[in-house]
PDB file of C-alpha atoms and ligand atoms in Angstrom:
ATOM      1  CA  VAL A 269      -0.058   0.008  -0.273  1.00 82.00           C
ATOM      2  CA  LYS A 270       1.094   3.368  -1.000  1.00 94.00           C
ATOM      3  CA  PHE A 271       0.260   6.262   1.246  1.00 97.00           C
ATOM      4  CA  VAL A 272      -0.189  10.131   0.571  1.00 97.00           C
ATOM      5  CA  ARG A 273       2.816  11.143   2.579  1.00 97.00           C
ATOM      6  CA  SER A 274       4.996   9.607  -0.245  1.00 96.00           C
ATOM      7  CA  VAL A 275       3.375  11.209  -3.139  1.00 96.00           C
ATOM      8  CA  MET A 276       2.298  14.718  -1.982  1.00 97.00           C
ATOM      9  CA  THR A 277       4.174  17.682  -3.024  1.00 96.00           C
ATOM     10  CA  PRO A 278       5.021  21.055  -1.269  1.00 96.00           C
ATOM     11  CA  ALA A 279       1.636  23.358  -1.081  1.00 97.00           C
ATOM     12  CA  ILE A 280       1.715  26.997  -2.100  1.00 98.00           C
ATOM     13  CA  THR A 281      -0.868  28.728   0.455  1.00 98.00           C
ATOM     14  CA  ILE A 282      -2.446  32.144   0.335  1.00 98.00           C
ATOM     15  CA  GLU A 283      -4.490  34.058   2.925  1.00 98.00           C
ATOM     16  CA  PRO A 284      -8.181  35.337   2.930  1.00 98.00           C
ATOM     17  CA  GLU A 285      -6.973  38.701   2.487  1.00 98.00           C
ATOM     18  CA  THR A 286      -5.207  38.007  -0.844  1.00 98.00           C
ATOM     19  CA  SER A 287      -6.582  39.599  -3.642  1.00 97.00           C
ATOM     20  CA  VAL A 288      -8.169  37.449  -6.579  1.00 97.00           C
ATOM     21  CA  ASP A 289      -5.670  39.091  -8.868  1.00 96.00           C
ATOM     22  CA  GLU A 290      -2.726  38.315  -6.825  1.00 97.00           C
ATOM     23  CA  ALA A 291      -4.046  34.735  -6.214  1.00 98.00           C
ATOM     24  CA  SER A 292      -4.212  34.314 -10.131  1.00 97.00           C
ATOM     25  CA  ARG A 293      -0.434  35.610 -10.505  1.00 98.00           C
ATOM     26  CA  ILE A 294       0.746  33.107  -7.865  1.00 98.00           C
ATOM     27  CA  MET A 295      -1.074  30.219  -9.905  1.00 98.00           C
ATOM     28  CA  ILE A 296       0.614  31.285 -13.002  1.00 98.00           C
ATOM     29  CA  GLN A 297       4.155  31.791 -11.410  1.00 98.00           C
ATOM     30  CA  LYS A 298       4.251  28.626  -9.519  1.00 97.00           C
ATOM     31  CA  GLY A 299       2.095  26.767 -12.028  1.00 96.00           C
ATOM     32  CA  VAL A 300      -0.344  25.339  -9.934  1.00 96.00           C
ATOM     33  CA  ASN A 301      -4.215  25.022 -10.091  1.00 96.00           C
ATOM     34  CA  HIS A 302      -5.121  24.902  -6.612  1.00 98.00           C
ATOM     35  CA  LEU A 303      -4.097  27.040  -3.670  1.00 98.00           C
ATOM     36  CA  PRO A 304      -5.065  26.147  -0.022  1.00 98.00           C
ATOM     37  CA  VAL A 305      -5.980  29.211   1.951  1.00 98.00           C
ATOM     38  CA  VAL A 306      -4.631  29.371   5.535  1.00 98.00           C
ATOM     39  CA  LYS A 307      -5.326  31.871   8.387  1.00 98.00           C
ATOM     40  CA  ASP A 308      -3.299  31.551  11.686  1.00 96.00           C
ATOM     41  CA  GLY A 309      -1.669  28.423  10.407  1.00 92.00           C
ATOM     42  CA  ARG A 310      -4.805  26.706   9.704  1.00 97.00           C
ATOM     43  CA  LEU A 311      -6.742  25.740   6.698  1.00 98.00           C
ATOM     44  CA  VAL A 312      -9.874  27.760   6.149  1.00 98.00           C
ATOM     45  CA  GLY A 313     -10.509  27.310   2.482  1.00 98.00           C
ATOM     46  CA  ILE A 314      -9.220  26.707  -1.147  1.00 98.00           C
ATOM     47  CA  VAL A 315      -9.124  28.631  -4.448  1.00 98.00           C
ATOM     48  CA  THR A 316      -8.673  26.810  -7.799  1.00 98.00           C
ATOM     49  CA  SER A 317      -8.050  28.273 -11.360  1.00 97.00           C
ATOM     50  CA  TRP A 318     -11.842  27.204 -11.783  1.00 97.00           C
ATOM     51  CA  ASP A 319     -12.918  29.485  -9.007  1.00 97.00           C
ATOM     52  CA  ILE A 320     -10.745  32.400 -10.640  1.00 97.00           C
ATOM     53  CA  ALA A 321     -12.179  32.024 -13.819  1.00 96.00           C
ATOM     54  CA  LYS A 322     -15.598  32.210 -12.402  1.00 96.00           C
ATOM     55  CA  ALA A 323     -14.817  35.271 -10.144  1.00 96.00           C
ATOM     56  CA  VAL A 324     -13.411  36.817 -13.634  1.00 94.00           C
ATOM     57  CA  ALA A 325     -16.732  36.022 -15.408  1.00 95.00           C
ATOM     58  CA  THR A 326     -18.743  37.507 -12.594  1.00 95.00           C
ATOM     59  CA  LYS A 327     -16.566  40.547 -11.902  1.00 92.00           C
ATOM     60  CA  LYS A 328     -15.946  39.278  -8.345  1.00 88.00           C
ATOM     61  CA  THR A 329     -12.699  40.628  -8.251  1.00 87.00           C
ATOM     62  CA  GLY A 330     -11.764  41.252  -4.456  1.00 94.00           C
ATOM     63  CA  ASN A 331     -10.088  39.132  -1.782  1.00 97.00           C
ATOM     64  CA  VAL A 332     -10.057  35.403  -2.280  1.00 98.00           C
ATOM     65  CA  ALA A 333     -12.097  35.180   0.805  1.00 97.00           C
ATOM     66  CA  GLU A 334     -15.079  35.851  -1.080  1.00 96.00           C
ATOM     67  CA  ILE A 335     -14.888  33.322  -3.768  1.00 97.00           C
ATOM     68  CA  MET A 336     -13.035  30.493  -1.670  1.00 98.00           C
ATOM     69  CA  THR A 337     -14.590  27.078  -1.124  1.00 98.00           C
ATOM     70  CA  ARG A 338     -14.742  26.950   2.909  1.00 98.00           C
ATOM     71  CA  LYS A 339     -15.566  23.312   3.156  1.00 98.00           C
ATOM     72  CA  VAL A 340     -12.319  21.770   2.176  1.00 98.00           C
ATOM     73  CA  ILE A 341     -12.027  18.098   1.332  1.00 98.00           C
ATOM     74  CA  THR A 342      -8.668  17.009   2.837  1.00 98.00           C
ATOM     75  CA  ALA A 343      -6.209  13.946   3.165  1.00 98.00           C
ATOM     76  CA  LEU A 344      -4.158  12.740   5.905  1.00 98.00           C
ATOM     77  CA  PRO A 345      -0.216  11.840   5.322  1.00 98.00           C
ATOM     78  CA  ASP A 346      -0.876   8.201   6.492  1.00 98.00           C
ATOM     79  CA  GLU A 347      -3.864   7.738   4.617  1.00 98.00           C
ATOM     80  CA  PRO A 348      -3.774   4.753   1.694  1.00 97.00           C
ATOM     81  CA  VAL A 349      -3.608   6.678  -1.810  1.00 97.00           C
ATOM     82  CA  GLU A 350      -6.594   4.796  -3.037  1.00 96.00           C
ATOM     83  CA  ILE A 351      -8.841   6.650  -0.392  1.00 98.00           C
ATOM     84  CA  ALA A 352      -7.704   9.963  -1.597  1.00 98.00           C
ATOM     85  CA  ALA A 353      -8.125   8.871  -5.003  1.00 97.00           C
ATOM     86  CA  ARG A 354     -11.879   8.043  -3.981  1.00 98.00           C
ATOM     87  CA  LYS A 355     -12.414  11.540  -2.258  1.00 98.00           C
ATOM     88  CA  MET A 356     -11.411  13.042  -5.595  1.00 98.00           C
ATOM     89  CA  GLU A 357     -13.771  10.877  -7.378  1.00 98.00           C
ATOM     90  CA  LYS A 358     -16.738  11.250  -5.165  1.00 98.00           C
ATOM     91  CA  HIS A 359     -16.645  15.089  -4.995  1.00 98.00           C
ATOM     92  CA  ASN A 360     -15.372  15.755  -8.597  1.00 97.00           C
ATOM     93  CA  ILE A 361     -12.166  17.473  -7.699  1.00 98.00           C
ATOM     94  CA  SER A 362      -8.513  17.034  -8.547  1.00 97.00           C
ATOM     95  CA  ALA A 363      -6.256  17.956  -5.448  1.00 98.00           C
ATOM     96  CA  LEU A 364      -6.683  17.697  -1.794  1.00 98.00           C
ATOM     97  CA  PRO A 365      -4.522  19.842   0.831  1.00 98.00           C
ATOM     98  CA  VAL A 366      -2.761  17.183   3.092  1.00 98.00           C
ATOM     99  CA  VAL A 367      -3.066  18.414   6.572  1.00 98.00           C
ATOM    100  CA  ASP A 368      -1.834  17.257  10.135  1.00 97.00           C
ATOM    101  CA  ALA A 369      -4.045  16.814  13.223  1.00 96.00           C
ATOM    102  CA  LYS A 370      -3.942  20.541  13.692  1.00 95.00           C
ATOM    103  CA  GLN A 371      -5.380  21.357  10.363  1.00 96.00           C
ATOM    104  CA  ARG A 372      -2.290  22.784   9.297  1.00 98.00           C
ATOM    105  CA  VAL A 373      -1.261  22.500   5.457  1.00 98.00           C
ATOM    106  CA  ILE A 374       1.635  20.193   5.134  1.00 98.00           C
ATOM    107  CA  GLY A 375       1.331  19.392   1.661  1.00 98.00           C
ATOM    108  CA  MET A 376      -0.991  18.732  -1.517  1.00 98.00           C
ATOM    109  CA  VAL A 377      -1.884  15.524  -3.332  1.00 98.00           C
ATOM    110  CA  THR A 378      -3.377  15.941  -7.026  1.00 97.00           C
ATOM    111  CA  SER A 379      -4.631  13.520  -9.491  1.00 96.00           C
ATOM    112  CA  GLU A 380      -1.649  14.222 -11.389  1.00 93.00           C
ATOM    113  CA  ASP A 381       0.442  12.627  -8.592  1.00 93.00           C
ATOM    114  CA  LEU A 382      -1.675   9.870  -8.359  1.00 94.00           C
ATOM    115  CA  SER A 383      -1.820   9.106 -12.076  1.00 93.00           C
ATOM    116  CA  LYS A 384       2.128   9.150 -11.893  1.00 91.00           C
ATOM    117  CA  LEU A 385       1.844   5.998  -9.687  1.00 89.00           C
ATOM    118  CA  LEU A 386       0.062   4.057 -12.757  1.00 88.00           C
ATOM    119  CA  VAL A 387       3.105   4.436 -15.260  1.00 86.00           C
ATOM    120  CA  ARG A 388       5.771   3.823 -12.641  1.00 65.00           C
TER     121      ARG A 388
HETATM  122  N1  SAM B  44     -16.798  20.321 -12.755  1.00 52.79           N
HETATM  123  C1  SAM B  44     -15.560  21.420 -12.796  1.00 52.79           C
HETATM  124  C2  SAM B  44     -14.530  20.398 -13.166  1.00 52.79           C
HETATM  125  O1  SAM B  44     -14.485  19.134 -13.556  1.00 52.79           O
HETATM  126  O2  SAM B  44     -13.448  21.230 -13.599  1.00 52.79           O
HETATM  127  C3  SAM B  44     -15.382  21.442 -11.259  1.00 52.79           C
HETATM  128  C4  SAM B  44     -14.777  20.722 -10.392  1.00 52.79           C
HETATM  129  S1  SAM B  44     -14.778  21.148  -8.894  1.00 52.79           S
HETATM  130  C5  SAM B  44     -16.261  20.807  -8.296  1.00 52.79           C
HETATM  131  C6  SAM B  44     -15.021  23.038  -8.482  1.00 52.79           C
HETATM  132  C7  SAM B  44     -14.759  23.465  -7.198  1.00 52.79           C
HETATM  133  O3  SAM B  44     -14.456  22.502  -6.201  1.00 52.79           O
HETATM  134  C8  SAM B  44     -14.250  24.931  -7.228  1.00 52.79           C
HETATM  135  O4  SAM B  44     -15.080  25.630  -6.317  1.00 52.79           O
HETATM  136  C9  SAM B  44     -13.177  24.414  -5.955  1.00 52.79           C
HETATM  137  O5  SAM B  44     -12.862  25.578  -4.889  1.00 52.79           O
HETATM  138  C10 SAM B  44     -13.762  23.126  -5.343  1.00 52.79           C
HETATM  139  N2  SAM B  44     -12.660  22.383  -4.876  1.00 52.79           N
HETATM  140  C11 SAM B  44     -11.394  21.987  -5.539  1.00 52.79           C
HETATM  141  N3  SAM B  44     -10.533  21.060  -4.432  1.00 52.79           N
HETATM  142  C12 SAM B  44     -11.474  21.027  -3.412  1.00 52.79           C
HETATM  143  C13 SAM B  44     -10.969  20.642  -2.140  1.00 52.79           C
HETATM  144  N4  SAM B  44     -10.212  19.698  -2.002  1.00 52.79           N
HETATM  145  N5  SAM B  44     -12.121  20.568  -1.275  1.00 52.79           N
HETATM  146  C14 SAM B  44     -13.180  21.305  -1.455  1.00 52.79           C
HETATM  147  N6  SAM B  44     -13.628  21.794  -2.516  1.00 52.79           N
HETATM  148  C15 SAM B  44     -12.737  21.883  -3.697  1.00 52.79           C
END
């Protein structure tokens, strides 16, 4: 069995006060589609490129707090990758922030990371 810990990658996090504009630039600069939102070190939301596109379409271009998804589906480092894959499938999402027991973000597991396991 493979565990999330062995396939996760470093997370690029932002804060609720980060502007939508700045978040879009960070995504391009870092080449990521998912930005977990962290307040006082704890996970409070997630913003994806899909949310940014929607914000632009509806002209909601304030802070990410206004557009982030607050109920975040997460993974634990000691969770089997099959469980993480099932969560993504069930919720139609492609990445899960990996959190510790105190809801601190310690990484990110994406569908890309998981598909790499198949070709290894
Ligand atoms: N059906 C579209 C697609 O396939 O691209 C949208 C996928 S997903 C339902 C879009 C929403 O999921 C976004 O608003 C995003 O914030 C949210 N999302 C992405 N990852 C998430 C996660 N780990 N936990 C909760 N919501 C998440």
